[in-house]
Amino acid sequence: MLISLGGIALVCALLLAVVNALTEKKIAKVQADKTAAAIAQVVPAFDGSPVDTVVLVDAQEYLVHKAMAGDSIVGYAIETATAGFGGPINMMVGFSASGEIYSTAVVSHSETPGLGAKITDGESHFRTQFEHKNPADGYNLSVTKDGGDVDAITASTITSRAFTLAVAKAYDVYLSVAGAQPAPEFFEPQDGEGGSDD
Amino acid sequence: MTKLELIKKGLIKDNPTFVLVLGMCPTLGTTTSALNGMGMGLATLVVLTLSNIVISAVARYIPDKVRIPSYIVIISAFVTIIQLLMQAYLPSLYETLGLFIPLIVVNCIVLGRAEAFANKNTVLDSACDGLGIGLGFTLSLTVIGLIREILGAGTFFGWHFLGGDGILVFILAPGAFLVLGLLMALFNKLTGRA
């Protein structure tokens, strides 16, 4: 009894070890590719591979990918997560060097299909409304129902709030990473464009 | 029974979804689209066929008392192998099926066929049985998924033939029960069991 069950378990364990060894690298590569694709989607074109740093904001760790072109930083891709309607929403939020939201990408989510799941549609108004907005210019990152500037998805306010919160969190992270660099426009919101070459 | 009859039996007479009514959790959970249903069905088919083969081959060496634990170990080994392979080579399908892949271990179809068929039949017969039941499961899930997808999202295997959103309730959980129930009634009517 012991021998047969033990034998079966042993053979199965060996088999799993072999398959794991064969697929381990490939699985890691698939995940790395996914992250790389999300980064490329949310920041302006960059050279080489992004520089990763871990940032602590409000006692939470965030992974920040700095995209470089030559020696200057062209953008930041920041990984954030918030609680959505059906589970966590994991996102990659991209900022250009001046603090403008460049683009966003949803890495994983479990929102309602047909309703909240519309956050995955990169062409939708909900997603494109964030692009090229700079919270430093007074763009209020909360949904219109809460007095902000973000139009929520119809019938998906909770999801829209969570998405917007994730972008706002990412902006806080951006400020703590890049806070020192894009100086004056933060203090003179009316100044509009320019400003990065002070 | 010939090998072909064994396979055919799983499709109609012993159809796991509409006749045996087994494995309802993945049936209801993964059939939001035809491709998802088909992916789940095929993953189960592979696990079912492989576990049937191995269990029928080793059943006579396993004492009765540790029969069930042994089967579970064999089945979960195959499920984990499928999970790893899927993660490596079909990441997008793995993402949509997610939690339901490891749950194949406790799918009553797999353990049910091991107990009811594989442990008292030859290796080849068990393989045919696994293949037949697996195909029956795959086809049922694909049909349920297709109907839910057409009504709920206006798509056909992912191809958008309709503008707008469709009748959302069919993509959500209640739609799974509705479509399953109606198809079961239709199936019983057609096979003359009702």
mmCIF file with all atom_site columns, C-alpha atoms in Angstrom, chain B residues 3-194:
data_model
loop_
_atom_site.group_PDB
_atom_site.id
_atom_site.type_symbol
_atom_site.label_atom_id
_atom_site.label_alt_id
_atom_site.label_comp_id
_atom_site.label_asym_id
_atom_site.label_entity_id
_atom_site.label_seq_id
_atom_site.pdbx_PDB_ins_code
_atom_site.Cartn_x
_atom_site.Cartn_y
_atom_site.Cartn_z
_atom_site.occupancy
_atom_site.B_iso_or_equiv
_atom_site.pdbx_formal_charge
_atom_site.auth_seq_id
_atom_site.auth_comp_id
_atom_site.auth_asym_id
_atom_site.auth_atom_id
_atom_site.pdbx_PDB_model_num
ATOM 1   C CA . LYS B 1 3   ? -13.357 1.422  -30.311 1.00 0.00 ? 3   LYS B CA 1
ATOM 2   C CA . LEU B 1 4   ? -15.411 3.727  -32.482 1.00 0.00 ? 4   LEU B CA 1
ATOM 3   C CA . GLU B 1 5   ? -18.554 3.036  -30.488 1.00 0.00 ? 5   GLU B CA 1
ATOM 4   C CA . LEU B 1 6   ? -16.626 3.829  -27.312 1.00 0.00 ? 6   LEU B CA 1
ATOM 5   C CA . ILE B 1 7   ? -15.701 7.221  -28.695 1.00 0.00 ? 7   ILE B CA 1
ATOM 6   C CA . LYS B 1 8   ? -19.191 7.902  -30.039 1.00 0.00 ? 8   LYS B CA 1
ATOM 7   C CA . LYS B 1 9   ? -20.757 6.981  -26.718 1.00 0.00 ? 9   LYS B CA 1
ATOM 8   C CA . GLY B 1 10  ? -19.040 9.958  -25.045 1.00 0.00 ? 10  GLY B CA 1
ATOM 9   C CA . LEU B 1 11  ? -20.493 12.341 -27.609 1.00 0.00 ? 11  LEU B CA 1
ATOM 10  C CA . ILE B 1 12  ? -24.167 11.477 -27.281 1.00 0.00 ? 12  ILE B CA 1
ATOM 11  C CA . LYS B 1 13  ? -25.283 8.636  -25.006 1.00 0.00 ? 13  LYS B CA 1
ATOM 12  C CA . ASP B 1 14  ? -22.864 9.502  -22.184 1.00 0.00 ? 14  ASP B CA 1
ATOM 13  C CA . ASN B 1 15  ? -22.370 13.167 -23.004 1.00 0.00 ? 15  ASN B CA 1
ATOM 14  C CA . PRO B 1 16  ? -20.715 14.483 -19.824 1.00 0.00 ? 16  PRO B CA 1
ATOM 15  C CA . THR B 1 17  ? -22.427 17.876 -19.891 1.00 0.00 ? 17  THR B CA 1
ATOM 16  C CA . PHE B 1 18  ? -25.969 17.214 -21.078 1.00 0.00 ? 18  PHE B CA 1
ATOM 17  C CA . VAL B 1 19  ? -26.518 13.613 -19.938 1.00 0.00 ? 19  VAL B CA 1
ATOM 18  C CA . LEU B 1 20  ? -24.144 12.843 -17.048 1.00 0.00 ? 20  LEU B CA 1
ATOM 19  C CA . VAL B 1 21  ? -24.272 16.502 -15.913 1.00 0.00 ? 21  VAL B CA 1
ATOM 20  C CA . LEU B 1 22  ? -20.697 16.337 -14.579 1.00 0.00 ? 22  LEU B CA 1
ATOM 21  C CA . GLY B 1 23  ? -18.048 19.044 -14.402 1.00 0.00 ? 23  GLY B CA 1
ATOM 22  C CA . MET B 1 24  ? -20.561 21.868 -14.104 1.00 0.00 ? 24  MET B CA 1
ATOM 23  C CA . CYS B 1 25  ? -18.130 24.313 -12.492 1.00 0.00 ? 25  CYS B CA 1
ATOM 24  C CA . PRO B 1 26  ? -15.862 24.752 -15.547 1.00 0.00 ? 26  PRO B CA 1
ATOM 25  C CA . THR B 1 27  ? -18.901 24.417 -17.840 1.00 0.00 ? 27  THR B CA 1
ATOM 26  C CA . LEU B 1 28  ? -20.578 27.440 -16.304 1.00 0.00 ? 28  LEU B CA 1
ATOM 27  C CA . GLY B 1 29  ? -17.425 29.379 -15.535 1.00 0.00 ? 29  GLY B CA 1
ATOM 28  C CA . THR B 1 30  ? -15.362 29.239 -18.708 1.00 0.00 ? 30  THR B CA 1
ATOM 29  C CA . THR B 1 31  ? -17.956 29.359 -21.489 1.00 0.00 ? 31  THR B CA 1
ATOM 30  C CA . THR B 1 32  ? -18.038 33.140 -21.906 1.00 0.00 ? 32  THR B CA 1
ATOM 31  C CA . SER B 1 33  ? -16.831 32.622 -25.477 1.00 0.00 ? 33  SER B CA 1
ATOM 32  C CA . ALA B 1 34  ? -16.563 29.708 -27.889 1.00 0.00 ? 34  ALA B CA 1
ATOM 33  C CA . LEU B 1 35  ? -12.765 29.796 -27.834 1.00 0.00 ? 35  LEU B CA 1
ATOM 34  C CA . ASN B 1 36  ? -12.593 29.774 -24.038 1.00 0.00 ? 36  ASN B CA 1
ATOM 35  C CA . GLY B 1 37  ? -15.018 26.862 -23.859 1.00 0.00 ? 37  GLY B CA 1
ATOM 36  C CA . MET B 1 38  ? -13.055 24.987 -26.509 1.00 0.00 ? 38  MET B CA 1
ATOM 37  C CA . GLY B 1 39  ? -9.754  25.656 -24.728 1.00 0.00 ? 39  GLY B CA 1
ATOM 38  C CA . MET B 1 40  ? -11.115 24.358 -21.448 1.00 0.00 ? 40  MET B CA 1
ATOM 39  C CA . GLY B 1 41  ? -12.626 21.330 -23.194 1.00 0.00 ? 41  GLY B CA 1
ATOM 40  C CA . LEU B 1 42  ? -9.373  20.456 -24.948 1.00 0.00 ? 42  LEU B CA 1
ATOM 41  C CA . ALA B 1 43  ? -7.326  20.823 -21.746 1.00 0.00 ? 43  ALA B CA 1
ATOM 42  C CA . THR B 1 44  ? -9.741  18.464 -20.004 1.00 0.00 ? 44  THR B CA 1
ATOM 43  C CA . LEU B 1 45  ? -9.665  16.079 -22.974 1.00 0.00 ? 45  LEU B CA 1
ATOM 44  C CA . VAL B 1 46  ? -5.877  15.767 -22.783 1.00 0.00 ? 46  VAL B CA 1
ATOM 45  C CA . VAL B 1 47  ? -5.862  15.252 -19.012 1.00 0.00 ? 47  VAL B CA 1
ATOM 46  C CA . LEU B 1 48  ? -8.752  12.780 -19.192 1.00 0.00 ? 48  LEU B CA 1
ATOM 47  C CA . THR B 1 49  ? -7.201  10.660 -21.954 1.00 0.00 ? 49  THR B CA 1
ATOM 48  C CA . LEU B 1 50  ? -3.744  10.573 -20.353 1.00 0.00 ? 50  LEU B CA 1
ATOM 49  C CA . SER B 1 51  ? -5.050  9.810  -16.868 1.00 0.00 ? 51  SER B CA 1
ATOM 50  C CA . ASN B 1 52  ? -7.372  7.100  -18.243 1.00 0.00 ? 52  ASN B CA 1
ATOM 51  C CA . ILE B 1 53  ? -4.425  5.469  -20.023 1.00 0.00 ? 53  ILE B CA 1
ATOM 52  C CA . VAL B 1 54  ? -2.119  5.540  -17.011 1.00 0.00 ? 54  VAL B CA 1
ATOM 53  C CA . ILE B 1 55  ? -4.766  4.530  -14.489 1.00 0.00 ? 55  ILE B CA 1
ATOM 54  C CA . SER B 1 56  ? -5.954  1.588  -16.564 1.00 0.00 ? 56  SER B CA 1
ATOM 55  C CA . ALA B 1 57  ? -2.335  0.474  -16.903 1.00 0.00 ? 57  ALA B CA 1
ATOM 56  C CA . VAL B 1 58  ? -1.472  0.622  -13.207 1.00 0.00 ? 58  VAL B CA 1
ATOM 57  C CA . ALA B 1 59  ? -4.885  0.001  -11.597 1.00 0.00 ? 59  ALA B CA 1
ATOM 58  C CA . ARG B 1 60  ? -4.256  -3.676 -10.869 1.00 0.00 ? 60  ARG B CA 1
ATOM 59  C CA . TYR B 1 61  ? -1.090  -2.892 -8.875  1.00 0.00 ? 61  TYR B CA 1
ATOM 60  C CA . ILE B 1 62  ? -2.832  -0.382 -6.613  1.00 0.00 ? 62  ILE B CA 1
ATOM 61  C CA . PRO B 1 63  ? -4.447  -1.748 -3.431  1.00 0.00 ? 63  PRO B CA 1
ATOM 62  C CA . ASP B 1 64  ? -8.090  -0.803 -3.067  1.00 0.00 ? 64  ASP B CA 1
ATOM 63  C CA . LYS B 1 65  ? -7.556  1.292  0.062   1.00 0.00 ? 65  LYS B CA 1
ATOM 64  C CA . VAL B 1 66  ? -5.231  3.846  -1.577  1.00 0.00 ? 66  VAL B CA 1
ATOM 65  C CA . ARG B 1 67  ? -7.028  3.790  -4.939  1.00 0.00 ? 67  ARG B CA 1
ATOM 66  C CA . ILE B 1 68  ? -8.517  7.302  -4.787  1.00 0.00 ? 68  ILE B CA 1
ATOM 67  C CA . PRO B 1 69  ? -5.371  9.076  -3.466  1.00 0.00 ? 69  PRO B CA 1
ATOM 68  C CA . SER B 1 70  ? -3.308  7.365  -6.156  1.00 0.00 ? 70  SER B CA 1
ATOM 69  C CA . TYR B 1 71  ? -5.702  8.469  -8.907  1.00 0.00 ? 71  TYR B CA 1
ATOM 70  C CA . ILE B 1 72  ? -5.692  12.020 -7.601  1.00 0.00 ? 72  ILE B CA 1
ATOM 71  C CA . VAL B 1 73  ? -1.883  12.114 -7.595  1.00 0.00 ? 73  VAL B CA 1
ATOM 72  C CA . ILE B 1 74  ? -1.754  10.872 -11.191 1.00 0.00 ? 74  ILE B CA 1
ATOM 73  C CA . ILE B 1 75  ? -4.458  13.286 -12.366 1.00 0.00 ? 75  ILE B CA 1
ATOM 74  C CA . SER B 1 76  ? -2.923  16.295 -10.631 1.00 0.00 ? 76  SER B CA 1
ATOM 75  C CA . ALA B 1 77  ? 0.482   15.507 -12.137 1.00 0.00 ? 77  ALA B CA 1
ATOM 76  C CA . PHE B 1 78  ? -1.032  15.661 -15.633 1.00 0.00 ? 78  PHE B CA 1
ATOM 77  C CA . VAL B 1 79  ? -2.973  18.821 -14.820 1.00 0.00 ? 79  VAL B CA 1
ATOM 78  C CA . THR B 1 80  ? 0.166   20.551 -13.562 1.00 0.00 ? 80  THR B CA 1
ATOM 79  C CA . ILE B 1 81  ? 2.060   19.507 -16.692 1.00 0.00 ? 81  ILE B CA 1
ATOM 80  C CA . ILE B 1 82  ? -0.714  20.948 -18.884 1.00 0.00 ? 82  ILE B CA 1
ATOM 81  C CA . GLN B 1 83  ? -0.752  24.112 -16.786 1.00 0.00 ? 83  GLN B CA 1
ATOM 82  C CA . LEU B 1 84  ? 2.989   24.643 -17.160 1.00 0.00 ? 84  LEU B CA 1
ATOM 83  C CA . LEU B 1 85  ? 2.926   23.957 -20.903 1.00 0.00 ? 85  LEU B CA 1
ATOM 84  C CA . MET B 1 86  ? -0.032  26.285 -21.390 1.00 0.00 ? 86  MET B CA 1
ATOM 85  C CA . GLN B 1 87  ? 1.650   29.035 -19.372 1.00 0.00 ? 87  GLN B CA 1
ATOM 86  C CA . ALA B 1 88  ? 4.727   28.710 -21.545 1.00 0.00 ? 88  ALA B CA 1
ATOM 87  C CA . TYR B 1 89  ? 3.196   28.281 -24.995 1.00 0.00 ? 89  TYR B CA 1
ATOM 88  C CA . LEU B 1 90  ? -0.407  29.604 -24.838 1.00 0.00 ? 90  LEU B CA 1
ATOM 89  C CA . PRO B 1 91  ? -0.142  32.458 -22.319 1.00 0.00 ? 91  PRO B CA 1
ATOM 90  C CA . SER B 1 92  ? -3.246  34.315 -23.525 1.00 0.00 ? 92  SER B CA 1
ATOM 91  C CA . LEU B 1 93  ? -5.473  31.246 -23.200 1.00 0.00 ? 93  LEU B CA 1
ATOM 92  C CA . TYR B 1 94  ? -3.917  30.505 -19.824 1.00 0.00 ? 94  TYR B CA 1
ATOM 93  C CA . GLU B 1 95  ? -4.801  33.996 -18.686 1.00 0.00 ? 95  GLU B CA 1
ATOM 94  C CA . THR B 1 96  ? -8.486  33.697 -19.579 1.00 0.00 ? 96  THR B CA 1
ATOM 95  C CA . LEU B 1 97  ? -8.908  30.178 -18.192 1.00 0.00 ? 97  LEU B CA 1
ATOM 96  C CA . GLY B 1 98  ? -6.777  31.043 -15.153 1.00 0.00 ? 98  GLY B CA 1
ATOM 97  C CA . LEU B 1 99  ? -8.016  29.355 -12.033 1.00 0.00 ? 99  LEU B CA 1
ATOM 98  C CA . PHE B 1 100 ? -10.049 26.761 -13.904 1.00 0.00 ? 100 PHE B CA 1
ATOM 99  C CA . ILE B 1 101 ? -6.983  24.888 -15.158 1.00 0.00 ? 101 ILE B CA 1
ATOM 100 C CA . PRO B 1 102 ? -5.750  23.692 -11.740 1.00 0.00 ? 102 PRO B CA 1
ATOM 101 C CA . LEU B 1 103 ? -9.391  22.909 -10.913 1.00 0.00 ? 103 LEU B CA 1
ATOM 102 C CA . ILE B 1 104 ? -9.409  20.177 -13.601 1.00 0.00 ? 104 ILE B CA 1
ATOM 103 C CA . VAL B 1 105 ? -7.905  18.006 -10.824 1.00 0.00 ? 105 VAL B CA 1
ATOM 104 C CA . VAL B 1 106 ? -11.206 17.949 -8.992  1.00 0.00 ? 106 VAL B CA 1
ATOM 105 C CA . ASN B 1 107 ? -13.360 17.811 -12.125 1.00 0.00 ? 107 ASN B CA 1
ATOM 106 C CA . CYS B 1 108 ? -15.649 14.889 -11.399 1.00 0.00 ? 108 CYS B CA 1
ATOM 107 C CA . ILE B 1 109 ? -15.525 13.776 -15.046 1.00 0.00 ? 109 ILE B CA 1
ATOM 108 C CA . VAL B 1 110 ? -11.850 12.850 -14.743 1.00 0.00 ? 110 VAL B CA 1
ATOM 109 C CA . LEU B 1 111 ? -12.066 10.972 -11.452 1.00 0.00 ? 111 LEU B CA 1
ATOM 110 C CA . GLY B 1 112 ? -15.453 9.596  -12.494 1.00 0.00 ? 112 GLY B CA 1
ATOM 111 C CA . ARG B 1 113 ? -14.073 7.959  -15.652 1.00 0.00 ? 113 ARG B CA 1
ATOM 112 C CA . ALA B 1 114 ? -11.090 6.597  -13.696 1.00 0.00 ? 114 ALA B CA 1
ATOM 113 C CA . GLU B 1 115 ? -13.439 4.942  -11.209 1.00 0.00 ? 115 GLU B CA 1
ATOM 114 C CA . ALA B 1 116 ? -16.213 3.915  -13.560 1.00 0.00 ? 116 ALA B CA 1
ATOM 115 C CA . PHE B 1 117 ? -14.229 2.847  -16.602 1.00 0.00 ? 117 PHE B CA 1
ATOM 116 C CA . ALA B 1 118 ? -10.443 3.010  -16.634 1.00 0.00 ? 118 ALA B CA 1
ATOM 117 C CA . ASN B 1 119 ? -9.729  0.806  -13.620 1.00 0.00 ? 119 ASN B CA 1
ATOM 118 C CA . LYS B 1 120 ? -11.591 -2.159 -15.069 1.00 0.00 ? 120 LYS B CA 1
ATOM 119 C CA . ASN B 1 121 ? -10.871 -1.900 -18.782 1.00 0.00 ? 121 ASN B CA 1
ATOM 120 C CA . THR B 1 122 ? -7.869  -2.269 -21.078 1.00 0.00 ? 122 THR B CA 1
ATOM 121 C CA . VAL B 1 123 ? -5.500  0.583  -21.833 1.00 0.00 ? 123 VAL B CA 1
ATOM 122 C CA . LEU B 1 124 ? -6.752  1.031  -25.388 1.00 0.00 ? 124 LEU B CA 1
ATOM 123 C CA . ASP B 1 125 ? -10.438 0.973  -24.435 1.00 0.00 ? 125 ASP B CA 1
ATOM 124 C CA . SER B 1 126 ? -9.754  3.482  -21.663 1.00 0.00 ? 126 SER B CA 1
ATOM 125 C CA . ALA B 1 127 ? -7.943  5.776  -24.090 1.00 0.00 ? 127 ALA B CA 1
ATOM 126 C CA . CYS B 1 128 ? -10.961 5.666  -26.446 1.00 0.00 ? 128 CYS B CA 1
ATOM 127 C CA . ASP B 1 129 ? -13.323 6.302  -23.555 1.00 0.00 ? 129 ASP B CA 1
ATOM 128 C CA . GLY B 1 130 ? -11.268 9.299  -22.417 1.00 0.00 ? 130 GLY B CA 1
ATOM 129 C CA . LEU B 1 131 ? -11.119 10.625 -25.962 1.00 0.00 ? 131 LEU B CA 1
ATOM 130 C CA . GLY B 1 132 ? -14.878 10.217 -26.467 1.00 0.00 ? 132 GLY B CA 1
ATOM 131 C CA . ILE B 1 133 ? -15.931 11.784 -23.177 1.00 0.00 ? 133 ILE B CA 1
ATOM 132 C CA . GLY B 1 134 ? -13.327 14.527 -23.676 1.00 0.00 ? 134 GLY B CA 1
ATOM 133 C CA . LEU B 1 135 ? -14.647 15.287 -27.163 1.00 0.00 ? 135 LEU B CA 1
ATOM 134 C CA . GLY B 1 136 ? -18.214 15.324 -25.830 1.00 0.00 ? 136 GLY B CA 1
ATOM 135 C CA . PHE B 1 137 ? -17.157 17.790 -23.153 1.00 0.00 ? 137 PHE B CA 1
ATOM 136 C CA . THR B 1 138 ? -15.237 19.957 -25.641 1.00 0.00 ? 138 THR B CA 1
ATOM 137 C CA . LEU B 1 139 ? -18.126 20.101 -28.122 1.00 0.00 ? 139 LEU B CA 1
ATOM 138 C CA . SER B 1 140 ? -20.681 20.879 -25.410 1.00 0.00 ? 140 SER B CA 1
ATOM 139 C CA . LEU B 1 141 ? -18.545 23.681 -23.985 1.00 0.00 ? 141 LEU B CA 1
ATOM 140 C CA . THR B 1 142 ? -17.858 25.104 -27.437 1.00 0.00 ? 142 THR B CA 1
ATOM 141 C CA . VAL B 1 143 ? -21.572 25.155 -28.298 1.00 0.00 ? 143 VAL B CA 1
ATOM 142 C CA . ILE B 1 144 ? -22.535 26.755 -24.978 1.00 0.00 ? 144 ILE B CA 1
ATOM 143 C CA . GLY B 1 145 ? -19.729 29.294 -25.375 1.00 0.00 ? 145 GLY B CA 1
ATOM 144 C CA . LEU B 1 146 ? -20.705 30.034 -28.972 1.00 0.00 ? 146 LEU B CA 1
ATOM 145 C CA . ILE B 1 147 ? -24.347 30.683 -28.112 1.00 0.00 ? 147 ILE B CA 1
ATOM 146 C CA . ARG B 1 148 ? -23.418 32.882 -25.133 1.00 0.00 ? 148 ARG B CA 1
ATOM 147 C CA . GLU B 1 149 ? -20.925 34.765 -27.277 1.00 0.00 ? 149 GLU B CA 1
ATOM 148 C CA . ILE B 1 150 ? -23.337 35.347 -30.177 1.00 0.00 ? 150 ILE B CA 1
ATOM 149 C CA . LEU B 1 151 ? -26.163 36.539 -27.925 1.00 0.00 ? 151 LEU B CA 1
ATOM 150 C CA . GLY B 1 152 ? -24.083 38.320 -25.324 1.00 0.00 ? 152 GLY B CA 1
ATOM 151 C CA . ALA B 1 153 ? -21.296 39.994 -27.256 1.00 0.00 ? 153 ALA B CA 1
ATOM 152 C CA . GLY B 1 154 ? -22.389 39.825 -30.906 1.00 0.00 ? 154 GLY B CA 1
ATOM 153 C CA . THR B 1 155 ? -19.246 37.940 -31.883 1.00 0.00 ? 155 THR B CA 1
ATOM 154 C CA . PHE B 1 156 ? -18.624 34.597 -33.610 1.00 0.00 ? 156 PHE B CA 1
ATOM 155 C CA . PHE B 1 157 ? -15.370 32.947 -32.459 1.00 0.00 ? 157 PHE B CA 1
ATOM 156 C CA . GLY B 1 158 ? -14.154 36.450 -31.663 1.00 0.00 ? 158 GLY B CA 1
ATOM 157 C CA . TRP B 1 159 ? -15.281 37.923 -35.010 1.00 0.00 ? 159 TRP B CA 1
ATOM 158 C CA . HIS B 1 160 ? -17.479 40.970 -34.444 1.00 0.00 ? 160 HIS B CA 1
ATOM 159 C CA . PHE B 1 161 ? -20.487 40.629 -36.776 1.00 0.00 ? 161 PHE B CA 1
ATOM 160 C CA . LEU B 1 162 ? -22.685 43.001 -34.826 1.00 0.00 ? 162 LEU B CA 1
ATOM 161 C CA . GLY B 1 163 ? -22.207 46.588 -33.707 1.00 0.00 ? 163 GLY B CA 1
ATOM 162 C CA . GLY B 1 164 ? -22.727 47.330 -30.044 1.00 0.00 ? 164 GLY B CA 1
ATOM 163 C CA . ASP B 1 165 ? -22.701 45.001 -27.101 1.00 0.00 ? 165 ASP B CA 1
ATOM 164 C CA . GLY B 1 166 ? -25.358 42.314 -27.397 1.00 0.00 ? 166 GLY B CA 1
ATOM 165 C CA . ILE B 1 167 ? -27.486 41.035 -24.527 1.00 0.00 ? 167 ILE B CA 1
ATOM 166 C CA . LEU B 1 168 ? -25.016 41.343 -21.701 1.00 0.00 ? 168 LEU B CA 1
ATOM 167 C CA . VAL B 1 169 ? -26.770 38.885 -19.377 1.00 0.00 ? 169 VAL B CA 1
ATOM 168 C CA . PHE B 1 170 ? -25.639 35.975 -21.561 1.00 0.00 ? 170 PHE B CA 1
ATOM 169 C CA . ILE B 1 171 ? -21.990 36.744 -20.884 1.00 0.00 ? 171 ILE B CA 1
ATOM 170 C CA . LEU B 1 172 ? -22.634 37.085 -17.161 1.00 0.00 ? 172 LEU B CA 1
ATOM 171 C CA . ALA B 1 173 ? -23.243 34.151 -14.811 1.00 0.00 ? 173 ALA B CA 1
ATOM 172 C CA . PRO B 1 174 ? -27.045 33.921 -15.212 1.00 0.00 ? 174 PRO B CA 1
ATOM 173 C CA . GLY B 1 175 ? -26.622 33.484 -18.977 1.00 0.00 ? 175 GLY B CA 1
ATOM 174 C CA . ALA B 1 176 ? -24.547 30.366 -18.362 1.00 0.00 ? 176 ALA B CA 1
ATOM 175 C CA . PHE B 1 177 ? -27.404 28.733 -16.468 1.00 0.00 ? 177 PHE B CA 1
ATOM 176 C CA . LEU B 1 178 ? -29.996 29.825 -19.032 1.00 0.00 ? 178 LEU B CA 1
ATOM 177 C CA . VAL B 1 179 ? -28.073 28.536 -22.038 1.00 0.00 ? 179 VAL B CA 1
ATOM 178 C CA . LEU B 1 180 ? -27.069 25.303 -20.302 1.00 0.00 ? 180 LEU B CA 1
ATOM 179 C CA . GLY B 1 181 ? -30.647 24.591 -19.229 1.00 0.00 ? 181 GLY B CA 1
ATOM 180 C CA . LEU B 1 182 ? -32.153 25.307 -22.625 1.00 0.00 ? 182 LEU B CA 1
ATOM 181 C CA . LEU B 1 183 ? -29.505 23.267 -24.442 1.00 0.00 ? 183 LEU B CA 1
ATOM 182 C CA . MET B 1 184 ? -30.024 20.356 -22.047 1.00 0.00 ? 184 MET B CA 1
ATOM 183 C CA . ALA B 1 185 ? -33.745 20.415 -22.777 1.00 0.00 ? 185 ALA B CA 1
ATOM 184 C CA . LEU B 1 186 ? -33.067 20.538 -26.516 1.00 0.00 ? 186 LEU B CA 1
ATOM 185 C CA . PHE B 1 187 ? -30.528 17.702 -26.249 1.00 0.00 ? 187 PHE B CA 1
ATOM 186 C CA . ASN B 1 188 ? -32.968 15.488 -24.380 1.00 0.00 ? 188 ASN B CA 1
ATOM 187 C CA . LYS B 1 189 ? -35.707 16.266 -26.891 1.00 0.00 ? 189 LYS B CA 1
ATOM 188 C CA . LEU B 1 190 ? -33.465 15.393 -29.848 1.00 0.00 ? 190 LEU B CA 1
ATOM 189 C CA . THR B 1 191 ? -32.146 12.169 -28.309 1.00 0.00 ? 191 THR B CA 1
ATOM 190 C CA . GLY B 1 192 ? -35.659 11.191 -27.309 1.00 0.00 ? 192 GLY B CA 1
ATOM 191 C CA . ARG B 1 193 ? -34.888 10.835 -23.619 1.00 0.00 ? 193 ARG B CA 1
ATOM 192 C CA . ALA B 1 194 ? -37.521 13.258 -22.423 1.00 0.00 ? 194 ALA B CA 1
#
